[in-house]
Short mmCIF file of C-alpha atoms in Angstrom, two decimals:
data_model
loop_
_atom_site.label_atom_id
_atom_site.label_comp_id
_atom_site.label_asym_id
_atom_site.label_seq_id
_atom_site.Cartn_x
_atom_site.Cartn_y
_atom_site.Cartn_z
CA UNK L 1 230.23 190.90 1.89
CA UNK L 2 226.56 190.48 2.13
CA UNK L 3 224.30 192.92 4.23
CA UNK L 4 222.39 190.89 7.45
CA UNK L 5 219.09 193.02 7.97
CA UNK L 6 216.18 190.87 9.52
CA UNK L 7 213.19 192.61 8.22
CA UNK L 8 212.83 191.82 4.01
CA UNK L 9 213.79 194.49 2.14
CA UNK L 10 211.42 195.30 -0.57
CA UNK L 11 212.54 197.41 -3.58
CA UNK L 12 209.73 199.89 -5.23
CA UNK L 13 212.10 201.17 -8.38
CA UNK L 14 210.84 204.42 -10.11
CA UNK L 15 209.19 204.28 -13.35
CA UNK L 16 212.55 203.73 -15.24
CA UNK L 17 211.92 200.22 -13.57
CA UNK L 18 215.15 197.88 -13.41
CA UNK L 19 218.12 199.43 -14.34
CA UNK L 20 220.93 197.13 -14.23
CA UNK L 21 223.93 199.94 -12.69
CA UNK L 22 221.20 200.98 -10.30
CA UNK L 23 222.03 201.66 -6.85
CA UNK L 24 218.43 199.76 -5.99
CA UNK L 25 219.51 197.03 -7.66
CA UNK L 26 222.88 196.82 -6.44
CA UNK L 27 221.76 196.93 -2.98
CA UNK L 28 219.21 194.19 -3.66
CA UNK L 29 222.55 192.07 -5.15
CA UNK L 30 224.03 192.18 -1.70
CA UNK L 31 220.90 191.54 0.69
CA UNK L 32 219.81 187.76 1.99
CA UNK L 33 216.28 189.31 2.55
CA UNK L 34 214.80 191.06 -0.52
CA UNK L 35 212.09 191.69 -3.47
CA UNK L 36 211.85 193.90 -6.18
CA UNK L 37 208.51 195.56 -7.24
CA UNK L 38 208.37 193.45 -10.31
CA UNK L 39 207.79 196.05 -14.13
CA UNK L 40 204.64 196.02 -14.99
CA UNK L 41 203.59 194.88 -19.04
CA UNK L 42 201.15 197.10 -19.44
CA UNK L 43 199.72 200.14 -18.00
CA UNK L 44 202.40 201.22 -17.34
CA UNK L 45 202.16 205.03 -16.17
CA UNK L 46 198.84 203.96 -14.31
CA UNK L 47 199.78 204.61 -10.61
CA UNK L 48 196.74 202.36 -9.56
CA UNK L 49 198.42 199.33 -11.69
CA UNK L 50 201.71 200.29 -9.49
CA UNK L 51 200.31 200.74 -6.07
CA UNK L 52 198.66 196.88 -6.65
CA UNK L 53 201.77 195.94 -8.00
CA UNK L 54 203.49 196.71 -4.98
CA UNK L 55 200.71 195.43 -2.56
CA UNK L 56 201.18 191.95 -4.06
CA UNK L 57 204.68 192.29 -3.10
CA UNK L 58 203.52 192.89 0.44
CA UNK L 59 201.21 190.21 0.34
CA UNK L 60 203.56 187.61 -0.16
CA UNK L 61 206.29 188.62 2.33
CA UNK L 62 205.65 187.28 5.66
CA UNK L 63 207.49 189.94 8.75
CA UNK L 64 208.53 192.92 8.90
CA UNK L 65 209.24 195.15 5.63
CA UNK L 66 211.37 198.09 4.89
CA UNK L 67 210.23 199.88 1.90
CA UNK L 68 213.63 201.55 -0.23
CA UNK L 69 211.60 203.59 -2.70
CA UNK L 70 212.99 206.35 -5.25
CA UNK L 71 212.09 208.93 -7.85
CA UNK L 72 208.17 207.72 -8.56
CA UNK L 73 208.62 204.56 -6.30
CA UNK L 74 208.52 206.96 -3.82
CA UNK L 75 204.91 208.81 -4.74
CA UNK L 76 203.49 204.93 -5.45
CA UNK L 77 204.57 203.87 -1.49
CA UNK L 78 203.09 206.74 -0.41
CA UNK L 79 199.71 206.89 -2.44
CA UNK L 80 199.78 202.68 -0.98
CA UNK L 81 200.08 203.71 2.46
CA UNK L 82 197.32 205.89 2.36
CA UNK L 83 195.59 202.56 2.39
CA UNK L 84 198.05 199.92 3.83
CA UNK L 85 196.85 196.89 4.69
CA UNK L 86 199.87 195.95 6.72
CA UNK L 87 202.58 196.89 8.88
CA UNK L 88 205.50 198.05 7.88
CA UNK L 89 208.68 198.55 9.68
CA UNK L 90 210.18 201.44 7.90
CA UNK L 91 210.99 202.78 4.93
CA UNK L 92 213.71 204.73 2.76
CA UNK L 93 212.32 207.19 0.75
CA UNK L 94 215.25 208.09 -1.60
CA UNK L 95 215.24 211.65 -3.85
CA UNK L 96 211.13 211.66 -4.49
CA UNK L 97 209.90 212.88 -7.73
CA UNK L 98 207.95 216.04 -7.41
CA UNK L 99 204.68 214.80 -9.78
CA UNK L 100 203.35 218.26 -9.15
CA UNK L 101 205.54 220.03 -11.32
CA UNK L 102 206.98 220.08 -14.90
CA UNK L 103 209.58 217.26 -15.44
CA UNK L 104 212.44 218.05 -17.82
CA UNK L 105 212.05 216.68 -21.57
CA UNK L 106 212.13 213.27 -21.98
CA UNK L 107 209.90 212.23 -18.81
CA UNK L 108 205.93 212.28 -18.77
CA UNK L 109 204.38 215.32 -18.87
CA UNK L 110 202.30 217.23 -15.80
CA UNK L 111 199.25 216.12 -18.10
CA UNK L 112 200.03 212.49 -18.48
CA UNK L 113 200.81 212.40 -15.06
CA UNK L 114 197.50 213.82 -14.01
CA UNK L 115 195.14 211.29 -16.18
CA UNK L 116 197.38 208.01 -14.77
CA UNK L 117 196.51 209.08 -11.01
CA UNK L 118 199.80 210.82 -9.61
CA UNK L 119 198.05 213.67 -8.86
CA UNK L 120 198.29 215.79 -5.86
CA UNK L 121 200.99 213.91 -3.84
CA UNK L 122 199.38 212.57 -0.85
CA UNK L 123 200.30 214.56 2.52
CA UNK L 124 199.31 212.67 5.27
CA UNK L 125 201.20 211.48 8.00
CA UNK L 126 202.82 208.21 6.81
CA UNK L 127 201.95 204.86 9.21
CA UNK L 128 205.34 203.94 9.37
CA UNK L 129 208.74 205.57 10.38
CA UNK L 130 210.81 206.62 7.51
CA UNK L 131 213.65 208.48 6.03
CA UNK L 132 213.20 210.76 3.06
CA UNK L 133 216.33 211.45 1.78
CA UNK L 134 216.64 214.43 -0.77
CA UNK L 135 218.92 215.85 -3.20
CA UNK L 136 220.14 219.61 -3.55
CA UNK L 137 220.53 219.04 -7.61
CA UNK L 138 217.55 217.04 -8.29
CA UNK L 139 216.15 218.06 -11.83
CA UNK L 140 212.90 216.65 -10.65
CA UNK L 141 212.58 217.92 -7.17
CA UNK L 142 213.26 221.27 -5.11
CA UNK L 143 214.74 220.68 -1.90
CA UNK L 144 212.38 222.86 -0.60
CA UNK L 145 209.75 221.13 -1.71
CA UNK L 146 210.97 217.63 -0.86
CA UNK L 147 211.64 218.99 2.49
CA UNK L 148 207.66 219.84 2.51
CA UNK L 149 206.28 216.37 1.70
CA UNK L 150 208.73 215.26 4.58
CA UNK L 151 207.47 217.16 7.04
CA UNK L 152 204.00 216.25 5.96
CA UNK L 153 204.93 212.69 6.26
CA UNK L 154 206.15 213.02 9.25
CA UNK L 155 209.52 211.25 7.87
CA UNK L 156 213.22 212.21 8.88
CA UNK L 157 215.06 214.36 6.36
CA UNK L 158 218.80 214.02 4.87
CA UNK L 159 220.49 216.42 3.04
CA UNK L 160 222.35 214.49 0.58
CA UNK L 161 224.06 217.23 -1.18
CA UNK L 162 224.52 217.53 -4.91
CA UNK L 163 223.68 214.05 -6.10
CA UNK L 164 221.05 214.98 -8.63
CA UNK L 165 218.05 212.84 -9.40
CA UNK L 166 220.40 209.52 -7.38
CA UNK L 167 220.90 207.35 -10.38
CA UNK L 168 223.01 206.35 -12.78
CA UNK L 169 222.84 209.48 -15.44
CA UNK L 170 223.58 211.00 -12.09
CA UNK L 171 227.27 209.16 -11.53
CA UNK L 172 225.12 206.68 -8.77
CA UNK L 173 225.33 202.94 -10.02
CA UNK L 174 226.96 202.67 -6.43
CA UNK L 175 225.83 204.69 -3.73
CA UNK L 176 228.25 204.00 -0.56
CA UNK L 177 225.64 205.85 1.81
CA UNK L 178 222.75 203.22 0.60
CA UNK L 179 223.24 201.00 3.12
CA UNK L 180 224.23 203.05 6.14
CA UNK L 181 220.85 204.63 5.27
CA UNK L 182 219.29 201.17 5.31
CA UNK L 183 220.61 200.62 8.58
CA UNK L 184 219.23 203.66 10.14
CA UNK L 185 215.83 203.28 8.40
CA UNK L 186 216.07 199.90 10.23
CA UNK L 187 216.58 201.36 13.47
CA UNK L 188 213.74 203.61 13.01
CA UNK L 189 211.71 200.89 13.24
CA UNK L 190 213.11 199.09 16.30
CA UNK L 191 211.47 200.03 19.90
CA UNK L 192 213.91 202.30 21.77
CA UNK L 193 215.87 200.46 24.24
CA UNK L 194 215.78 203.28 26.45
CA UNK L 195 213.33 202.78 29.30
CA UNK L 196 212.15 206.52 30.36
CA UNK L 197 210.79 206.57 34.04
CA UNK L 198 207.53 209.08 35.10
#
């Protein structure tokens, strides 16, 4: 059963990219309305090469977006809205990766992050409503601190419990809460139908 959300749904993977038993891409199997932040061929650690990746995404969309970003999408849709040259509806900011600390082995190092750009994580109020949802287990982000860059962004945050860094080395091809998530992130976006009198 396919998901109806009006706005388009655009997908900003981490730098992993396309995973095949990703819950990103799984979600974008079952939406009418959705785009994937295409891989890039080269360059591909620069965060400036990502952030213009993703703003020709936005270019081409006509209406309303909701960003779902994870791990390092998340840091590249914040360092582009620092700069946005649209609206956006919302956005789902799924288990961010904290660039300003030691990953484990296997993932770039504080240094190589540094000379490609990710360096500090931006803190200013995002334009757009959003939900940052974080991870108790995450080998690549304190709670604590992921709770910091929330507040900061002025997002909403959810405690999703032990679900480590959200993918698939994680157990999450599927994720069932993905699209209730989606759904509120939608709403976020949506004018109150409450009418408050003075």
């Amino acid at each position: 059963m396919r998901c109806a959300i009006e706005p388009t749904v655009v997908i900003v993977p981490g730098l992993r990219d396309h995973v095949p038993d990703h819950w990103q891409t799984r979600l974008a199997q079952d939406l009418d309305r959705v785009c994937t932040v295409p891989p890039l061929e080269h360059d591909k650690l620069d965060l400036p090469a990502r952030v213009a990746a993703l703003d020709r995404v936005l270019t081409e969309v006509d209406g309303p977006v909701v960003l779902v970003a994870h791990s390092a999408g998340v840091m590249i849709t914040v360092h582009w809205a620092q700069r946005a040259g649209r609206d956006i509806h919302s956005a789902l900011l799924a288990t961010p990766a904290d660039v300003e600390k030691p990953f484990p082995p296997g993932y770039p190092t504080s240094e190589e992050l540094n000379r490609h750009g990710w360096q500090p994580i931006p803190r200013r109020r995002l334009p757009f409503p959003s939900i940052v949802a974080a991870s108790t287990t995450d080998p690549l982000a304190s709670l604590r601190r992921v709770a910091g860059m929330a507040e900061a962004w002025g997002s909403r945050l959810v405690d999703l419990g032990d679900v480590g860094h959200l993918n698939p080395a994680s157990g999450f091809g599927h994720w069932g809460r993905a699209r209730e998530l989606l759904r509120e992130t939608v709403d976020l976006g949506r004018p109150s139908a409450a009418v408050q009198e003075v």
